[in-house]
Amino acid sequence: MRTKILKLLWLTLLLPTLVWAQDDTLHIVYSGNIDGELEPCGCSIEGNSGGILRHSTTLKKLRDEHPGLFALSGGGMVVSMVPQDKLTGEYILKGFATLDYDAVALQWNDLAYGVEFVRDRGLPWVASNWSGDAFADAKQIKRDGHTLFFFAWMDPAQSPQAAMQGEHKPVSDDLDGLAARLQQAQQRGLTVLSTTLTMEQARALPLQYVDILLIRAAYEEFGQPHMRDGTLVLQPGSRGMRLGQLTLSLNEQGRIADFQHRVISMPPAVADDPALLAWYEEYNATVKAAYLERVKLRKAMSSGESPFVGAERCQNCHQQTHDIWRESLHSDAFYKLEQVNKAFDPACIKCHTVGFEQAGGFIDTDATPHLMNVQCENCHGAGRAHAESAGVEPLANQDWQPERMCAQCHVQKHSPAFDFDSYWPRIKHPVVK
């Protein structure tokens, strides 16, 4: 009896330690650059991953599994390459704000449309060396007995103002000040530092006070996490295609003793979050309205005869080539856009129609239905002069080279599996002069 009592007393004394060890596990989900990708490109199976709708579904599932989950983002939401990007960026910020991330690092690209464009969107932005109070210096997050401090370093050398004359310093270069704040924070919890620097460049940062370092995002695929001098180095992937999940085991000093990591893909099998469908429908309606407005302008500016004639006109003299084209995926490329809600997105339309945003080129499905899809003139150039002269006038693209022409649209972003040697035989045809 006495032995049983002693065992019970021993277990009672040990129980707090066992409970503490169980609680000493910390779960983090992290992501990196969305880079203007509100939803995945539907052009290829390989690229059909991610998007904010699936992101929301996945994050909710992870939070159900781990209620104390920390959600961190390396930023990089917005790009500025074509006019459409500003509208898409606005909706990306709206949608991402609903995901309830704990902290989001500010990147230079996020400021493409100014501070006000991003500041008041409800996102927990962090810019630890920002000169001013527009953004938080750091975020302290407490959950399930754990405290995490999130910092973000914006490299002064990458500032758009760096090459300008005069004093233009939106950020500080005070690494000593950053070190002091990191050291103070590390005495109270785990520290996370996000930056767009490479690992080699990040060596200059005060990493001795950093428990987790997020470096510049890799293209699409996440980098392999690794410990370096006591710091866990993470490299998120870009385009919002995947999420990273960390399970950390902490030692008695509250530092990282061990970690488990997995990359979560978000293919079409991941359902869209119903809570965001209204936001998505609003986005598509706004994109369509903007597109139709541009159509009106193009119609108003359009005058004279179009230099493009469409594939049916080419068929008159090039029946064999036309037959090969008709059996290819090029011949119904525009319908693919309609299947994935991209039929009003200028960034997609340009590669799925003839002469989009060129004089006399595709306007819309009502005004120019004969210029839908990928046709002869996408590669060979406008063909009206050639057709009306019965072939006497040469086609516009006399230096036509298949591999170079294919590479205009079959880029990594939209066609990651593209291989010219295997793709070209599918549409190979007699050379047209």
Coordinates of C-alpha atoms in Angstrom, one line a residue:
M1 CA 0.0 0.0 0.0
R2 CA 2.8 2.3 0.9
T3 CA 4.5 1.6 -2.4
K4 CA 1.3 2.6 -4.3
I5 CA 1.0 5.8 -2.3
L6 CA 4.7 6.7 -3.1
K7 CA 4.0 6.0 -6.8
L8 CA 1.0 8.3 -6.8
L9 CA 2.9 11.0 -5.0
W10 CA 5.7 10.7 -7.6
L11 CA 3.2 10.9 -10.5
T12 CA 1.6 13.9 -8.9
L13 CA 4.9 15.7 -8.7
L14 CA 5.8 14.7 -12.3
L15 CA 2.4 15.7 -13.7
P16 CA 3.1 19.5 -14.0
T17 CA 6.3 18.6 -15.9
L18 CA 4.4 16.3 -18.3
V19 CA 1.7 19.0 -18.9
W20 CA 4.4 21.6 -19.4
A21 CA 6.1 19.5 -22.0
Q22 CA 2.9 18.9 -23.8
D23 CA 2.1 22.6 -23.9
D24 CA 5.7 23.4 -25.1
T25 CA 4.6 22.8 -28.7
L26 CA 4.0 25.7 -30.9
H27 CA 2.2 25.7 -34.3
I28 CA 2.9 28.2 -37.0
V29 CA 1.5 28.5 -40.5
Y30 CA 3.4 30.9 -42.8
S31 CA 3.2 32.1 -46.4
G32 CA 5.1 34.5 -48.6
N33 CA 4.6 36.5 -51.8
I34 CA 1.2 36.4 -53.4
D35 CA 2.7 38.7 -56.1
G36 CA -0.6 39.9 -57.4
E37 CA -2.1 36.3 -57.8
L38 CA -5.6 36.5 -56.3
E39 CA -6.4 33.1 -57.7
P40 CA -4.3 30.5 -59.6
C41 CA -3.9 30.5 -63.3
G42 CA -6.2 28.0 -64.9
C43 CA -4.1 27.5 -68.0
S44 CA -2.3 24.4 -66.7
I45 CA -2.8 21.6 -64.2
E46 CA 0.6 22.2 -62.6
G47 CA -0.2 25.9 -62.0
N48 CA -3.7 25.4 -60.6
S49 CA -2.8 25.6 -57.0
G50 CA -3.5 28.2 -54.3
G51 CA -5.5 31.3 -54.4
I52 CA -7.2 33.2 -51.5
L53 CA -10.4 31.2 -51.7
R54 CA -8.6 27.9 -51.1
H55 CA -6.1 29.6 -48.7
S56 CA -9.1 30.6 -46.4
T57 CA -10.5 27.1 -46.4
T58 CA -7.1 25.6 -45.6
L59 CA -6.3 28.0 -42.9
K60 CA -9.7 27.4 -41.2
K61 CA -9.0 23.7 -41.2
L62 CA -5.6 24.2 -39.6
R63 CA -7.1 26.4 -36.9
D64 CA -9.6 23.7 -36.1
E65 CA -6.8 21.3 -35.7
H66 CA -4.6 23.7 -33.7
P67 CA -6.7 26.5 -32.1
G68 CA -3.5 28.2 -30.9
L69 CA -2.0 28.5 -34.4
F70 CA 0.1 31.5 -35.2
A71 CA -0.3 32.8 -38.8
L72 CA 2.5 34.9 -40.3
S73 CA 3.1 36.3 -43.8
G74 CA 6.2 37.6 -45.4
G75 CA 4.1 40.1 -47.4
G76 CA 4.5 40.8 -51.1
M77 CA 0.8 41.1 -51.9
V78 CA 0.8 43.6 -54.7
V79 CA 2.5 44.0 -58.1
S80 CA 2.4 46.9 -60.5
M81 CA 3.0 45.7 -64.1
V82 CA -0.2 46.4 -66.0
P83 CA -3.2 48.6 -65.3
Q84 CA -5.3 45.6 -64.1
D85 CA -2.8 45.0 -61.2
K86 CA -4.1 47.9 -59.1
L87 CA -7.7 46.6 -59.2
T88 CA -6.5 43.1 -58.4
G89 CA -4.2 44.3 -55.7
E90 CA -7.1 46.1 -54.0
Y91 CA -9.2 42.9 -53.9
I92 CA -6.2 40.8 -52.7
L93 CA -5.8 43.1 -49.7
K94 CA -9.5 42.9 -49.0
G95 CA -9.6 39.1 -49.2
F96 CA -6.4 38.6 -47.3
A97 CA -7.6 40.8 -44.5
T98 CA -10.4 38.2 -43.8
L99 CA -7.8 35.5 -43.2
D100 CA -6.9 37.0 -39.8
Y101 CA -3.2 36.7 -40.0
D102 CA -1.3 37.8 -36.9
A103 CA 1.4 39.7 -38.7
V104 CA 2.2 40.6 -42.3
A105 CA 5.7 42.0 -43.3
L106 CA 5.6 45.1 -45.6
Q107 CA 7.6 44.8 -48.8
W108 CA 8.6 47.5 -51.2
N109 CA 6.3 46.1 -53.9
D110 CA 3.4 46.5 -51.5
L111 CA 3.9 50.2 -51.7
A112 CA 3.6 50.4 -55.5
Y113 CA 0.4 52.5 -55.3
G114 CA 1.4 54.4 -52.2
V115 CA 1.2 54.1 -48.4
E116 CA -2.5 54.9 -48.2
F117 CA -3.3 52.1 -50.7
V118 CA -2.2 49.4 -48.2
R119 CA -2.2 51.1 -44.8
D120 CA -6.0 51.2 -44.2
R121 CA -6.9 47.7 -45.4
G122 CA -7.2 46.0 -42.0
L123 CA -4.0 44.0 -42.4
P124 CA -1.5 43.8 -39.5
W125 CA 1.4 45.3 -41.4
V126 CA 4.9 45.4 -39.8
A127 CA 7.8 47.5 -41.0
S128 CA 10.4 47.6 -38.2
N129 CA 12.6 50.2 -39.8
W130 CA 9.9 52.4 -41.3
S131 CA 10.6 56.1 -40.7
G132 CA 7.2 57.2 -39.2
D133 CA 4.2 55.7 -37.6
A134 CA 2.3 54.5 -40.7
F135 CA 3.1 50.9 -39.8
A136 CA 3.7 48.9 -36.7
D137 CA 7.3 48.5 -35.6
A138 CA 6.6 44.9 -34.4
K139 CA 3.8 42.7 -33.4
Q140 CA 3.6 40.9 -30.1
I141 CA 1.3 37.8 -30.3
K142 CA 0.3 35.8 -27.2
R143 CA -1.4 32.5 -27.5
D144 CA -1.7 29.4 -25.3
G145 CA 1.0 30.6 -23.0
H146 CA 3.5 31.4 -25.8
T147 CA 4.7 34.8 -26.8
L148 CA 6.0 35.6 -30.3
F149 CA 7.4 38.8 -31.6
F150 CA 7.3 39.5 -35.3
F151 CA 9.7 42.0 -37.0
A152 CA 10.2 43.0 -40.6
W153 CA 13.3 44.5 -42.1
M154 CA 12.9 46.5 -45.3
D155 CA 16.3 46.7 -47.0
P156 CA 17.2 50.4 -47.6
A157 CA 19.2 49.4 -50.7
Q158 CA 16.1 48.0 -52.3
S159 CA 14.1 51.2 -51.8
P160 CA 12.8 52.8 -55.0
Q161 CA 14.1 56.1 -53.6
A162 CA 17.6 54.7 -53.2
A163 CA 18.8 55.9 -56.6
M164 CA 17.2 59.4 -56.2
Q165 CA 19.2 62.5 -55.4
G166 CA 18.7 64.3 -52.1
E167 CA 17.4 62.9 -48.8
H168 CA 14.7 60.3 -49.4
K169 CA 14.8 57.8 -46.5
P170 CA 11.4 56.1 -45.9
V171 CA 13.3 53.5 -43.8
S172 CA 16.1 53.6 -41.4
D173 CA 19.4 51.6 -41.8
D174 CA 20.0 51.4 -38.0
L175 CA 20.9 47.8 -37.4
D176 CA 22.1 48.5 -33.9
G177 CA 18.6 49.7 -33.0
L178 CA 17.1 46.6 -34.6
A179 CA 19.4 44.4 -32.6
A180 CA 18.5 46.1 -29.3
R181 CA 14.8 45.6 -29.9
L182 CA 15.3 42.0 -31.0
Q183 CA 17.4 41.2 -27.9
Q184 CA 14.8 42.7 -25.6
A185 CA 12.0 40.8 -27.3
Q186 CA 13.9 37.5 -27.2
Q187 CA 14.1 37.7 -23.4
R188 CA 10.3 37.5 -23.4
G189 CA 9.5 35.1 -26.2
L190 CA 10.3 33.8 -29.7
T191 CA 11.5 36.3 -32.2
V192 CA 10.6 36.2 -36.0
L193 CA 12.3 38.4 -38.5
S194 CA 11.0 38.7 -42.1
T195 CA 13.1 40.2 -44.9
T196 CA 13.4 40.1 -48.7
L197 CA 17.1 39.5 -48.4
T198 CA 18.7 36.3 -49.5
M199 CA 20.4 34.2 -46.8
E200 CA 23.8 35.5 -47.8
Q201 CA 22.6 39.1 -47.6
A202 CA 20.8 38.5 -44.3
R203 CA 24.1 37.6 -42.6
A204 CA 24.6 41.3 -41.9
L205 CA 21.4 41.3 -39.8
P206 CA 21.6 40.7 -36.0
L207 CA 20.6 37.0 -36.3
Q208 CA 21.9 36.1 -32.9
Y209 CA 18.6 37.5 -31.5
V210 CA 16.4 35.9 -34.2
D211 CA 14.8 32.5 -33.6
I212 CA 13.0 32.3 -37.0
L213 CA 14.2 34.1 -40.1
L214 CA 12.0 34.4 -43.2
I215 CA 14.1 35.2 -46.2
R216 CA 13.3 36.2 -49.8
A217 CA 10.6 34.0 -51.3
A218 CA 11.5 31.3 -53.8
Y219 CA 9.6 31.0 -57.0
E220 CA 6.5 28.9 -56.2
E221 CA 8.2 26.2 -54.2
F222 CA 9.1 26.5 -50.6
G223 CA 12.8 26.2 -49.6
Q224 CA 14.0 23.5 -47.2
P225 CA 14.0 24.8 -43.6
H226 CA 17.3 24.5 -41.7
M227 CA 18.9 25.6 -38.5
R228 CA 21.8 28.0 -38.8
D229 CA 23.7 29.0 -35.6
G230 CA 20.5 28.7 -33.6
T231 CA 18.2 30.4 -36.1
L232 CA 15.6 28.5 -38.0
V233 CA 15.7 29.7 -41.6
L234 CA 12.5 29.6 -43.7
Q235 CA 12.0 30.4 -47.3
P236 CA 8.3 30.7 -48.4
G237 CA 7.2 30.1 -52.0
S238 CA 5.7 32.8 -54.2
R239 CA 2.3 33.3 -56.0
G240 CA 0.3 32.1 -53.0
M241 CA 0.3 28.5 -54.3
R242 CA 1.2 26.8 -51.0
L243 CA 1.4 27.2 -47.3
G244 CA 4.1 26.2 -44.8
Q245 CA 3.3 24.6 -41.5
L246 CA 5.7 24.4 -38.6
T247 CA 5.5 22.5 -35.4
L248 CA 8.1 23.7 -32.9
S249 CA 9.3 22.0 -29.8
L250 CA 10.9 24.4 -27.3
N251 CA 13.5 23.7 -24.6
E252 CA 13.5 24.9 -21.0
Q253 CA 14.9 28.2 -22.1
G254 CA 12.0 28.7 -24.5
R255 CA 14.2 28.3 -27.6
I256 CA 13.7 26.0 -30.5
A257 CA 14.8 22.4 -29.7
D258 CA 13.3 20.7 -32.7
F259 CA 10.9 21.3 -35.5
Q260 CA 8.7 19.5 -38.0
H261 CA 7.8 21.1 -41.3
R262 CA 5.4 20.4 -44.2
V263 CA 4.3 22.2 -47.3
I264 CA 0.6 22.3 -47.9
S265 CA -0.6 22.4 -51.5
M266 CA -4.0 23.8 -52.4
P267 CA -5.1 22.1 -55.6
P268 CA -8.7 22.2 -57.0
A269 CA -9.7 19.5 -54.6
V270 CA -9.5 22.1 -51.9
A271 CA -12.9 23.8 -51.8
D272 CA -13.4 27.5 -52.1
D273 CA -14.4 29.1 -48.8
P274 CA -18.1 29.9 -49.1
A275 CA -17.6 32.9 -46.8
L276 CA -15.5 34.6 -49.5
L277 CA -17.8 33.9 -52.5
A278 CA -19.4 37.3 -52.3
W279 CA -16.0 39.0 -52.3
Y280 CA -15.0 36.9 -55.3
E281 CA -18.2 37.6 -57.2
E282 CA -17.7 41.3 -56.5
Y283 CA -14.1 41.1 -57.8
N284 CA -15.2 39.3 -61.0
A285 CA -18.0 41.9 -61.6
T286 CA -15.6 44.8 -61.1
V287 CA -13.0 43.2 -63.5
K288 CA -15.8 42.7 -66.0
A289 CA -17.0 46.3 -65.7
A290 CA -13.5 47.6 -66.1
Y291 CA -13.0 45.4 -69.2
L292 CA -16.2 46.5 -70.8
E293 CA -15.3 50.1 -70.2
R294 CA -12.0 49.6 -72.0
V295 CA -14.0 47.8 -74.8
K296 CA -16.0 51.0 -75.3
L297 CA -12.9 53.0 -75.6
R298 CA -11.3 50.6 -78.1
K299 CA -14.5 50.6 -80.2
A300 CA -14.6 54.4 -80.1
M301 CA -10.9 54.6 -81.3
S302 CA -11.2 51.8 -83.8
S303 CA -11.6 53.0 -87.4
G304 CA -10.9 51.6 -90.8
E305 CA -10.3 48.0 -91.8
S306 CA -8.7 45.6 -89.4
P307 CA -5.3 44.1 -90.6
F308 CA -6.4 40.8 -89.0
V309 CA -8.7 38.4 -90.9
G310 CA -9.0 35.3 -88.7
A311 CA -8.3 31.6 -89.3
E312 CA -11.3 30.9 -91.5
R313 CA -9.9 33.3 -94.1
C314 CA -6.6 31.4 -94.0
Q315 CA -8.4 28.2 -94.6
N316 CA -9.1 29.2 -98.2
C317 CA -5.5 28.5 -99.2
H318 CA -4.1 26.5 -96.3
Q319 CA -6.6 23.7 -95.7
Q320 CA -4.1 21.2 -94.3
T321 CA -2.6 23.7 -91.9
H322 CA -6.1 24.8 -90.9
D323 CA -7.1 21.2 -90.1
I324 CA -4.1 20.7 -87.9
W325 CA -5.0 24.0 -86.0
R326 CA -8.7 23.0 -85.7
E327 CA -7.7 19.8 -83.9
S328 CA -5.3 21.6 -81.5
L329 CA -6.1 23.1 -78.1
H330 CA -5.3 26.5 -79.6
S331 CA -8.6 26.5 -81.5
D332 CA -10.7 26.7 -78.4
A333 CA -8.3 28.5 -76.1
F334 CA -10.7 31.4 -75.3
Y335 CA -13.4 28.9 -74.0
K336 CA -10.8 27.8 -71.5
L337 CA -10.8 31.3 -70.0
E338 CA -14.6 31.2 -69.7
Q339 CA -14.3 27.9 -67.8
V340 CA -12.0 29.5 -65.2
N341 CA -13.7 32.9 -64.9
K342 CA -10.9 34.7 -66.7
A343 CA -12.7 35.8 -69.9
F344 CA -12.6 39.5 -68.8
D345 CA -9.1 39.5 -67.4
P346 CA -6.8 41.5 -69.9
A347 CA -3.7 39.7 -68.6
C348 CA -5.2 36.4 -69.8
I349 CA -7.1 37.5 -72.9
K350 CA -3.9 38.7 -74.6
C351 CA -2.6 35.2 -75.0
H352 CA -6.0 33.6 -75.9
T353 CA -7.1 35.9 -78.7
V354 CA -5.7 37.6 -81.8
G355 CA -4.3 41.1 -81.6
F356 CA -5.7 42.0 -78.3
E357 CA -5.1 45.7 -77.5
Q358 CA -3.6 46.2 -81.0
A359 CA -5.2 48.2 -83.7
G360 CA -7.9 46.1 -85.3
G361 CA -7.4 43.2 -82.9
F362 CA -9.8 41.4 -80.6
I363 CA -12.3 43.6 -78.8
D364 CA -14.9 41.3 -77.4
T365 CA -16.9 38.2 -78.3
D366 CA -19.6 40.3 -79.9
A367 CA -17.6 42.7 -82.0
T368 CA -14.7 40.4 -83.0
P369 CA -15.7 36.7 -82.5
H370 CA -13.5 35.7 -85.5
L371 CA -10.5 36.8 -83.5
M372 CA -11.2 34.6 -80.4
N373 CA -8.7 31.8 -79.6
V374 CA -5.1 31.3 -80.6
Q375 CA -5.0 31.5 -84.3
C376 CA -2.6 31.7 -87.3
E377 CA -2.0 35.5 -86.9
N378 CA -0.8 35.1 -83.3
C379 CA 2.4 33.8 -84.7
H380 CA 2.5 34.8 -88.4
G381 CA 1.2 38.3 -87.9
A382 CA -1.7 40.2 -89.4
G383 CA -2.7 38.5 -92.6
R384 CA -5.2 40.8 -94.5
A385 CA -2.6 42.1 -97.0
H386 CA -1.4 38.6 -97.6
A387 CA -4.9 37.2 -98.1
E388 CA -6.2 39.9 -100.3
S389 CA -3.1 39.7 -102.6
A390 CA -3.6 35.9 -103.0
G391 CA -0.3 35.4 -101.2
V392 CA 1.8 37.9 -103.1
E393 CA 2.2 40.2 -100.1
P394 CA 4.3 38.4 -97.4
L395 CA 2.9 37.8 -93.9
A396 CA 3.9 40.3 -91.3
N397 CA 6.2 38.0 -89.3
Q398 CA 8.8 37.0 -91.9
D399 CA 11.3 36.0 -89.3
W400 CA 8.8 33.6 -87.8
Q401 CA 10.5 31.1 -85.5
P402 CA 8.3 28.5 -83.7
E403 CA 10.3 28.3 -80.5
R404 CA 10.5 32.1 -80.1
M405 CA 6.8 32.6 -80.8
C406 CA 5.7 29.9 -78.4
A407 CA 7.7 31.5 -75.6
Q408 CA 5.6 34.6 -75.8
C409 CA 2.8 32.9 -73.9
H410 CA 4.1 29.6 -72.7
V411 CA 6.0 31.1 -69.8
Q412 CA 6.8 29.4 -66.5
K413 CA 4.0 31.3 -64.7
H414 CA 1.2 30.1 -67.0
S415 CA 2.6 26.9 -68.6
P416 CA 5.2 25.4 -66.1
A417 CA 5.2 22.0 -68.0
F418 CA 5.9 23.6 -71.4
D419 CA 8.6 21.8 -73.4
F420 CA 9.0 22.9 -77.0
D421 CA 10.2 19.6 -78.3
S422 CA 7.1 17.8 -77.0
Y423 CA 4.6 20.6 -77.6
W424 CA 5.5 21.6 -81.1
P425 CA 4.7 18.3 -82.8
R426 CA 1.1 18.8 -81.7
I427 CA 0.6 21.8 -84.0
K428 CA 3.5 21.4 -86.4
H429 CA 2.5 22.4 -89.9
P430 CA 3.9 23.4 -93.3
V431 CA 5.7 26.8 -93.1
V432 CA 3.7 29.6 -94.4
K433 CA 5.4 32.5 -96.1

